[in-house]
């Protein structure tokens, strides 16, 4: 399974690589029937883990043995291997909204 960084840690949209990634997925052949699901919430709350279990994605998950810290940086996109009657599902994993690493004044992902 492949995933693609859609927005960098600095808030920059990676538009050209996104088009290439969608082409790789065959998105131009999809009808208008597809879903996009995103998750947002506090840092280290299990967002990536939940998406991986529900949608079969492979977003990087926090390693608890190394302590709680930021894992997802920016916004990542993956296609779920679990297609259904409604068509393909694109899954977005967003950086935690209250990351300590960003400091209180950085609100790019709030």
mmCIF file of N, CA and C in Angstrom:
data_model
loop_
_atom_site.group_PDB
_atom_site.id
_atom_site.type_symbol
_atom_site.label_atom_id
_atom_site.label_comp_id
_atom_site.label_asym_id
_atom_site.label_seq_id
_atom_site.Cartn_x
_atom_site.Cartn_y
_atom_site.Cartn_z
ATOM 1 N N UNK A 1 0.848 -1.174 0.000
ATOM 2 C CA UNK A 1 0.000 0.000 0.000
ATOM 3 C C UNK A 1 0.888 1.230 0.000
ATOM 4 N N UNK A 2 0.526 2.198 -0.787
ATOM 5 C CA UNK A 2 1.296 3.430 -0.824
ATOM 6 C C UNK A 2 0.491 4.549 -0.196
ATOM 7 N N UNK A 3 1.214 5.508 0.311
ATOM 8 C CA UNK A 3 0.582 6.707 0.839
ATOM 9 C C UNK A 3 1.336 7.895 0.271
ATOM 10 N N UNK A 4 0.725 9.049 0.366
ATOM 11 C CA UNK A 4 1.302 10.245 -0.244
ATOM 12 C C UNK A 4 1.147 11.416 0.718
ATOM 13 N N UNK A 5 2.208 12.206 0.872
ATOM 14 C CA UNK A 5 2.085 13.402 1.694
ATOM 15 C C UNK A 5 1.407 14.483 0.864
ATOM 16 N N UNK A 6 0.257 14.931 1.330
ATOM 17 C CA UNK A 6 -0.565 15.911 0.629
ATOM 18 C C UNK A 6 -0.196 17.345 1.023
ATOM 19 N N UNK A 7 0.062 17.556 2.314
ATOM 20 C CA UNK A 7 0.442 18.865 2.845
ATOM 21 C C UNK A 7 1.652 18.660 3.740
ATOM 22 N N UNK A 8 2.681 19.494 3.571
ATOM 23 C CA UNK A 8 3.897 19.359 4.369
ATOM 24 C C UNK A 8 3.670 19.838 5.795
ATOM 25 N N UNK A 9 4.659 19.582 6.630
ATOM 26 C CA UNK A 9 4.665 20.028 8.023
ATOM 27 C C UNK A 9 4.560 21.551 8.094
ATOM 28 N N UNK A 10 5.014 22.242 7.047
ATOM 29 C CA UNK A 10 4.978 23.706 7.001
ATOM 30 C C UNK A 10 3.692 24.251 6.387
ATOM 31 N N UNK A 11 2.746 23.371 6.037
ATOM 32 C CA UNK A 11 1.469 23.807 5.495
ATOM 33 C C UNK A 11 1.443 23.995 3.992
ATOM 34 N N UNK A 12 2.458 23.509 3.277
ATOM 35 C CA UNK A 12 2.534 23.660 1.820
ATOM 36 C C UNK A 12 1.809 22.502 1.127
ATOM 37 N N UNK A 13 0.882 22.829 0.218
ATOM 38 C CA UNK A 13 0.173 21.822 -0.569
ATOM 39 C C UNK A 13 1.099 21.293 -1.650
ATOM 40 N N UNK A 14 1.244 19.980 -1.731
ATOM 41 C CA UNK A 14 2.098 19.338 -2.736
ATOM 42 C C UNK A 14 1.228 18.921 -3.916
ATOM 43 N N UNK A 15 0.863 19.894 -4.738
ATOM 44 C CA UNK A 15 -0.126 19.697 -5.793
ATOM 45 C C UNK A 15 0.345 18.778 -6.920
ATOM 46 N N UNK A 16 1.536 18.996 -7.457
ATOM 47 C CA UNK A 16 2.024 18.174 -8.575
ATOM 48 C C UNK A 16 2.199 16.711 -8.166
ATOM 49 N N UNK A 17 2.831 16.429 -7.021
ATOM 50 C CA UNK A 17 2.934 15.028 -6.610
ATOM 51 C C UNK A 17 1.568 14.389 -6.344
ATOM 52 N N UNK A 18 0.589 15.189 -5.912
ATOM 53 C CA UNK A 18 -0.753 14.656 -5.681
ATOM 54 C C UNK A 18 -1.362 14.166 -6.989
ATOM 55 N N UNK A 19 -1.246 14.953 -8.035
ATOM 56 C CA UNK A 19 -1.784 14.553 -9.339
ATOM 57 C C UNK A 19 -1.144 13.251 -9.810
ATOM 58 N N UNK A 20 0.150 13.128 -9.619
ATOM 59 C CA UNK A 20 0.866 11.913 -10.007
ATOM 60 C C UNK A 20 0.388 10.717 -9.182
ATOM 61 N N UNK A 21 0.208 10.919 -7.872
ATOM 62 C CA UNK A 21 -0.257 9.850 -6.987
ATOM 63 C C UNK A 21 -1.656 9.382 -7.402
ATOM 64 N N UNK A 22 -2.558 10.327 -7.664
ATOM 65 C CA UNK A 22 -3.917 9.963 -8.075
ATOM 66 C C UNK A 22 -3.913 9.223 -9.407
ATOM 67 N N UNK A 23 -3.016 9.608 -10.298
ATOM 68 C CA UNK A 23 -2.884 8.900 -11.575
ATOM 69 C C UNK A 23 -2.423 7.464 -11.336
ATOM 70 N N UNK A 24 -1.476 7.281 -10.419
ATOM 71 C CA UNK A 24 -0.991 5.946 -10.063
ATOM 72 C C UNK A 24 -2.127 5.074 -9.533
ATOM 73 N N UNK A 25 -3.042 5.679 -8.768
ATOM 74 C CA UNK A 25 -4.183 4.939 -8.217
ATOM 75 C C UNK A 25 -5.241 4.622 -9.275
ATOM 76 N N UNK A 26 -5.144 5.269 -10.429
ATOM 77 C CA UNK A 26 -6.157 5.090 -11.459
ATOM 78 C C UNK A 26 -7.392 5.938 -11.221
ATOM 79 N N UNK A 27 -7.250 7.022 -10.472
ATOM 80 C CA UNK A 27 -8.396 7.856 -10.097
ATOM 81 C C UNK A 27 -9.107 8.466 -11.295
ATOM 82 N N UNK A 28 -8.406 8.645 -12.401
ATOM 83 C CA UNK A 28 -9.054 9.217 -13.585
ATOM 84 C C UNK A 28 -10.097 8.263 -14.168
ATOM 85 N N UNK A 29 -10.024 6.995 -13.805
ATOM 86 C CA UNK A 29 -10.977 5.998 -14.295
ATOM 87 C C UNK A 29 -12.171 5.824 -13.360
ATOM 88 N N UNK A 30 -12.112 6.431 -12.176
ATOM 89 C CA UNK A 30 -13.212 6.291 -11.223
ATOM 90 C C UNK A 30 -14.410 7.095 -11.713
ATOM 91 N N UNK A 31 -15.578 6.584 -11.404
ATOM 92 C CA UNK A 31 -16.775 7.384 -11.666
ATOM 93 C C UNK A 31 -16.846 8.459 -10.578
ATOM 94 N N UNK A 32 -17.941 9.107 -10.471
ATOM 95 C CA UNK A 32 -18.074 10.124 -9.422
ATOM 96 C C UNK A 32 -18.372 9.494 -8.068
ATOM 97 N N UNK A 33 -18.372 8.162 -8.014
ATOM 98 C CA UNK A 33 -18.657 7.477 -6.757
ATOM 99 C C UNK A 33 -17.359 7.121 -6.041
ATOM 100 N N UNK A 34 -16.985 7.944 -5.082
ATOM 101 C CA UNK A 34 -15.858 7.648 -4.205
ATOM 102 C C UNK A 34 -16.038 8.458 -2.930
ATOM 103 N N UNK A 35 -15.368 8.063 -1.881
ATOM 104 C CA UNK A 35 -15.460 8.742 -0.595
ATOM 105 C C UNK A 35 -14.105 9.300 -0.212
ATOM 106 N N UNK A 36 -14.120 10.367 0.572
ATOM 107 C CA UNK A 36 -12.913 10.898 1.196
ATOM 108 C C UNK A 36 -13.210 11.005 2.682
ATOM 109 N N UNK A 37 -12.368 10.369 3.488
ATOM 110 C CA UNK A 37 -12.535 10.381 4.932
ATOM 111 C C UNK A 37 -11.279 10.976 5.543
ATOM 112 N N UNK A 38 -11.450 11.883 6.502
ATOM 113 C CA UNK A 38 -10.308 12.486 7.189
ATOM 114 C C UNK A 38 -10.523 12.384 8.688
ATOM 115 N N UNK A 39 -9.419 12.390 9.412
ATOM 116 C CA UNK A 39 -9.503 12.366 10.865
ATOM 117 C C UNK A 39 -8.613 13.468 11.418
ATOM 118 N N UNK A 40 -9.139 14.169 12.420
ATOM 119 C CA UNK A 40 -8.327 15.172 13.094
ATOM 120 C C UNK A 40 -8.607 15.100 14.588
ATOM 121 N N UNK A 41 -7.641 15.549 15.358
ATOM 122 C CA UNK A 41 -7.782 15.519 16.801
ATOM 123 C C UNK A 41 -6.441 15.782 17.451
ATOM 124 N N UNK A 42 -6.384 15.648 18.770
ATOM 125 C CA UNK A 42 -5.150 15.933 19.497
ATOM 126 C C UNK A 42 -4.014 14.984 19.121
ATOM 127 N N UNK A 43 -2.802 15.474 19.293
ATOM 128 C CA UNK A 43 -1.609 14.654 19.051
ATOM 129 C C UNK A 43 -1.623 13.435 19.971
ATOM 130 N N UNK A 44 -1.159 12.314 19.453
ATOM 131 C CA UNK A 44 -1.004 11.060 20.211
ATOM 132 C C UNK A 44 -2.324 10.509 20.737
ATOM 133 N N UNK A 45 -3.421 10.743 20.002
ATOM 134 C CA UNK A 45 -4.722 10.242 20.453
ATOM 135 C C UNK A 45 -5.163 8.983 19.707
ATOM 136 N N UNK A 46 -4.317 8.463 18.802
ATOM 137 C CA UNK A 46 -4.630 7.216 18.115
ATOM 138 C C UNK A 46 -5.293 7.384 16.758
ATOM 139 N N UNK A 47 -5.192 8.554 16.157
ATOM 140 C CA UNK A 47 -5.838 8.795 14.856
ATOM 141 C C UNK A 47 -5.316 7.855 13.775
ATOM 142 N N UNK A 48 -4.005 7.763 13.629
ATOM 143 C CA UNK A 48 -3.411 6.907 12.589
ATOM 144 C C UNK A 48 -3.746 5.444 12.841
ATOM 145 N N UNK A 49 -3.679 5.027 14.087
ATOM 146 C CA UNK A 49 -3.996 3.644 14.454
ATOM 147 C C UNK A 49 -5.437 3.308 14.089
ATOM 148 N N UNK A 50 -6.357 4.207 14.403
ATOM 149 C CA UNK A 50 -7.766 3.989 14.080
ATOM 150 C C UNK A 50 -7.970 3.861 12.573
ATOM 151 N N UNK A 51 -7.384 4.773 11.808
ATOM 152 C CA UNK A 51 -7.534 4.722 10.351
ATOM 153 C C UNK A 51 -6.957 3.430 9.776
ATOM 154 N N UNK A 52 -5.807 3.006 10.284
ATOM 155 C CA UNK A 52 -5.199 1.762 9.803
ATOM 156 C C UNK A 52 -6.104 0.564 10.070
ATOM 157 N N UNK A 53 -6.708 0.514 11.248
ATOM 158 C CA UNK A 53 -7.563 -0.629 11.590
ATOM 159 C C UNK A 53 -8.888 -0.606 10.832
ATOM 160 N N UNK A 54 -9.485 0.554 10.686
ATOM 161 C CA UNK A 54 -10.792 0.641 10.029
ATOM 162 C C UNK A 54 -10.675 0.516 8.509
ATOM 163 N N UNK A 55 -9.655 1.179 7.933
ATOM 164 C CA UNK A 55 -9.579 1.266 6.477
ATOM 165 C C UNK A 55 -8.461 0.434 5.850
ATOM 166 N N UNK A 56 -7.648 -0.247 6.655
ATOM 167 C CA UNK A 56 -6.583 -1.088 6.110
ATOM 168 C C UNK A 56 -5.413 -0.307 5.544
ATOM 169 N N UNK A 57 -5.252 0.936 5.963
ATOM 170 C CA UNK A 57 -4.141 1.767 5.497
ATOM 171 C C UNK A 57 -2.879 1.438 6.285
ATOM 172 N N UNK A 58 -1.773 2.083 5.923
ATOM 173 C CA UNK A 58 -0.513 1.811 6.631
ATOM 174 C C UNK A 58 0.172 3.111 7.058
ATOM 175 N N UNK A 59 -0.623 4.023 7.624
ATOM 176 C CA UNK A 59 -0.036 5.257 8.133
ATOM 177 C C UNK A 59 0.910 4.927 9.286
ATOM 178 N N UNK A 60 1.982 5.711 9.399
ATOM 179 C CA UNK A 60 2.942 5.497 10.480
ATOM 180 C C UNK A 60 2.244 5.719 11.818
ATOM 181 N N UNK A 61 2.504 4.811 12.768
ATOM 182 C CA UNK A 61 1.892 4.911 14.090
ATOM 183 C C UNK A 61 2.962 5.190 15.136
ATOM 184 N N UNK A 62 2.528 5.797 16.226
ATOM 185 C CA UNK A 62 3.434 6.126 17.309
ATOM 186 C C UNK A 62 3.972 4.846 17.958
ATOM 187 N N UNK A 63 5.250 4.853 18.283
ATOM 188 C CA UNK A 63 5.888 3.750 18.998
ATOM 189 C C UNK A 63 5.905 4.128 20.478
ATOM 190 N N UNK A 64 4.982 3.549 21.255
ATOM 191 C CA UNK A 64 4.857 3.911 22.671
ATOM 192 C C UNK A 64 6.127 3.653 23.462
ATOM 193 N N UNK A 65 6.929 2.690 23.032
ATOM 194 C CA UNK A 65 8.153 2.383 23.774
ATOM 195 C C UNK A 65 9.153 3.535 23.705
ATOM 196 N N UNK A 66 8.980 4.429 22.724
ATOM 197 C CA UNK A 66 9.875 5.581 22.572
ATOM 198 C C UNK A 66 9.280 6.840 23.192
ATOM 199 N N UNK A 67 8.125 6.704 23.845
ATOM 200 C CA UNK A 67 7.472 7.850 24.473
ATOM 201 C C UNK A 67 6.508 8.528 23.519
ATOM 202 N N UNK A 68 5.660 9.355 24.078
ATOM 203 C CA UNK A 68 4.666 10.070 23.269
ATOM 204 C C UNK A 68 5.327 11.230 22.550
ATOM 205 N N UNK A 69 5.160 11.251 21.243
ATOM 206 C CA UNK A 69 5.730 12.336 20.449
ATOM 207 C C UNK A 69 4.980 12.416 19.124
ATOM 208 N N UNK A 70 5.250 13.443 18.378
ATOM 209 C CA UNK A 70 4.595 13.655 17.091
ATOM 210 C C UNK A 70 5.025 12.578 16.096
ATOM 211 N N UNK A 71 4.057 11.961 15.441
ATOM 212 C CA UNK A 71 4.335 10.953 14.421
ATOM 213 C C UNK A 71 3.948 11.483 13.047
ATOM 214 N N UNK A 72 2.699 11.893 12.885
ATOM 215 C CA UNK A 72 2.216 12.408 11.606
ATOM 216 C C UNK A 72 2.565 13.884 11.490
ATOM 217 N N UNK A 73 3.219 14.237 10.397
ATOM 218 C CA UNK A 73 3.557 15.643 10.145
ATOM 219 C C UNK A 73 2.900 16.059 8.844
ATOM 220 N N UNK A 74 2.056 17.075 8.896
ATOM 221 C CA UNK A 74 1.330 17.512 7.712
ATOM 222 C C UNK A 74 0.071 16.689 7.520
ATOM 223 N N UNK A 75 -0.285 16.457 6.264
ATOM 224 C CA UNK A 75 -1.469 15.674 5.911
ATOM 225 C C UNK A 75 -1.043 14.584 4.938
ATOM 226 N N UNK A 76 -1.430 13.348 5.238
ATOM 227 C CA UNK A 76 -1.096 12.200 4.396
ATOM 228 C C UNK A 76 -2.370 11.620 3.804
ATOM 229 N N UNK A 77 -2.259 11.069 2.608
ATOM 230 C CA UNK A 77 -3.395 10.521 1.881
ATOM 231 C C UNK A 77 -3.071 9.097 1.444
ATOM 232 N N UNK A 78 -4.040 8.202 1.589
ATOM 233 C CA UNK A 78 -3.881 6.818 1.122
ATOM 234 C C UNK A 78 -5.233 6.318 0.620
ATOM 235 N N UNK A 79 -5.189 5.344 -0.263
ATOM 236 C CA UNK A 79 -6.414 4.703 -0.740
ATOM 237 C C UNK A 79 -6.623 3.437 0.069
ATOM 238 N N UNK A 80 -7.811 3.291 0.600
ATOM 239 C CA UNK A 80 -8.139 2.087 1.352
ATOM 240 C C UNK A 80 -8.219 0.893 0.408
ATOM 241 N N UNK A 81 -7.629 -0.245 0.801
ATOM 242 C CA UNK A 81 -7.776 -1.448 -0.022
ATOM 243 C C UNK A 81 -9.169 -2.063 0.126
ATOM 244 N N UNK A 82 -9.981 -1.520 1.026
ATOM 245 C CA UNK A 82 -11.313 -2.053 1.305
ATOM 246 C C UNK A 82 -12.379 -1.307 0.502
ATOM 247 N N UNK A 83 -12.339 -1.424 -0.826
ATOM 248 C CA UNK A 83 -13.375 -0.801 -1.654
ATOM 249 C C UNK A 83 -14.728 -1.420 -1.324
ATOM 250 N N UNK A 84 -15.779 -0.657 -1.554
ATOM 251 C CA UNK A 84 -17.116 -1.136 -1.239
ATOM 252 C C UNK A 84 -18.073 -0.743 -2.360
ATOM 253 N N UNK A 85 -19.347 -0.931 -2.147
ATOM 254 C CA UNK A 85 -20.351 -0.637 -3.175
ATOM 255 C C UNK A 85 -20.389 0.840 -3.547
ATOM 256 N N UNK A 86 -19.841 1.682 -2.699
ATOM 257 C CA UNK A 86 -19.838 3.122 -2.961
ATOM 258 C C UNK A 86 -18.586 3.569 -3.697
ATOM 259 N N UNK A 87 -17.709 2.645 -4.040
ATOM 260 C CA UNK A 87 -16.492 2.971 -4.772
ATOM 261 C C UNK A 87 -15.289 3.094 -3.855
ATOM 262 N N UNK A 88 -14.178 3.567 -4.397
ATOM 263 C CA UNK A 88 -12.937 3.689 -3.632
ATOM 264 C C UNK A 88 -13.070 4.692 -2.482
ATOM 265 N N UNK A 89 -12.238 4.493 -1.466
ATOM 266 C CA UNK A 89 -12.199 5.416 -0.333
ATOM 267 C C UNK A 89 -10.791 5.973 -0.196
ATOM 268 N N UNK A 90 -10.674 7.293 -0.232
ATOM 269 C CA UNK A 90 -9.411 7.969 0.042
ATOM 270 C C UNK A 90 -9.423 8.384 1.504
ATOM 271 N N UNK A 91 -8.336 8.087 2.200
ATOM 272 C CA UNK A 91 -8.250 8.324 3.634
ATOM 273 C C UNK A 91 -7.168 9.361 3.900
ATOM 274 N N UNK A 92 -7.510 10.382 4.679
ATOM 275 C CA UNK A 92 -6.558 11.440 5.015
ATOM 276 C C UNK A 92 -6.230 11.381 6.506
ATOM 277 N N UNK A 93 -4.941 11.361 6.809
ATOM 278 C CA UNK A 93 -4.458 11.352 8.189
ATOM 279 C C UNK A 93 -3.824 12.718 8.454
ATOM 280 N N UNK A 94 -4.389 13.470 9.386
ATOM 281 C CA UNK A 94 -3.938 14.829 9.665
ATOM 282 C C UNK A 94 -3.058 14.886 10.905
ATOM 283 N N UNK A 95 -2.120 15.790 10.870
ATOM 284 C CA UNK A 95 -1.251 16.064 12.016
ATOM 285 C C UNK A 95 -2.104 16.467 13.217
ATOM 286 N N UNK A 96 -1.669 16.079 14.411
ATOM 287 C CA UNK A 96 -2.379 16.448 15.632
ATOM 288 C C UNK A 96 -2.546 17.953 15.766
ATOM 289 N N UNK A 97 -3.678 18.356 16.307
ATOM 290 C CA UNK A 97 -4.007 19.776 16.375
ATOM 291 C C UNK A 97 -3.317 20.519 17.505
ATOM 292 N N UNK A 98 -2.725 19.819 18.428
ATOM 293 C CA UNK A 98 -2.121 20.505 19.582
ATOM 294 C C UNK A 98 -0.694 20.033 19.834
ATOM 295 N N UNK A 99 0.061 19.827 18.781
ATOM 296 C CA UNK A 99 1.413 19.289 18.910
ATOM 297 C C UNK A 99 2.342 20.175 19.724
ATOM 298 N N UNK A 100 2.965 19.602 20.710
ATOM 299 C CA UNK A 100 3.926 20.330 21.543
ATOM 300 C C UNK A 100 5.112 20.810 20.722
ATOM 301 N N UNK A 101 5.496 20.030 19.711
ATOM 302 C CA UNK A 101 6.671 20.356 18.910
ATOM 303 C C UNK A 101 6.506 21.660 18.138
ATOM 304 N N UNK A 102 5.277 22.049 17.830
ATOM 305 C CA UNK A 102 5.026 23.263 17.053
ATOM 306 C C UNK A 102 5.057 24.521 17.909
ATOM 307 N N UNK A 103 4.817 24.405 19.181
ATOM 308 C CA UNK A 103 4.739 25.587 20.034
ATOM 309 C C UNK A 103 3.332 26.181 19.998
ATOM 310 N N UNK A 104 3.042 27.038 20.942
ATOM 311 C CA UNK A 104 1.692 27.581 21.089
ATOM 312 C C UNK A 104 1.290 28.544 19.981
ATOM 313 N N UNK A 105 2.244 29.212 19.342
ATOM 314 C CA UNK A 105 1.920 30.234 18.349
ATOM 315 C C UNK A 105 1.737 29.689 16.937
ATOM 316 N N UNK A 106 2.075 28.443 16.696
ATOM 317 C CA UNK A 106 1.947 27.870 15.353
ATOM 318 C C UNK A 106 0.578 27.205 15.229
ATOM 319 N N UNK A 107 -0.275 27.771 14.409
ATOM 320 C CA UNK A 107 -1.650 27.267 14.285
ATOM 321 C C UNK A 107 -1.958 26.728 12.890
ATOM 322 N N UNK A 108 -0.972 26.271 12.147
ATOM 323 C CA UNK A 108 -1.186 25.782 10.779
ATOM 324 C C UNK A 108 -2.205 24.653 10.707
ATOM 325 N N UNK A 109 -2.247 23.822 11.730
ATOM 326 C CA UNK A 109 -3.125 22.656 11.684
ATOM 327 C C UNK A 109 -4.215 22.722 12.741
ATOM 328 N N UNK A 110 -4.612 23.911 13.137
ATOM 329 C CA UNK A 110 -5.711 24.061 14.096
ATOM 330 C C UNK A 110 -6.934 24.587 13.406
#
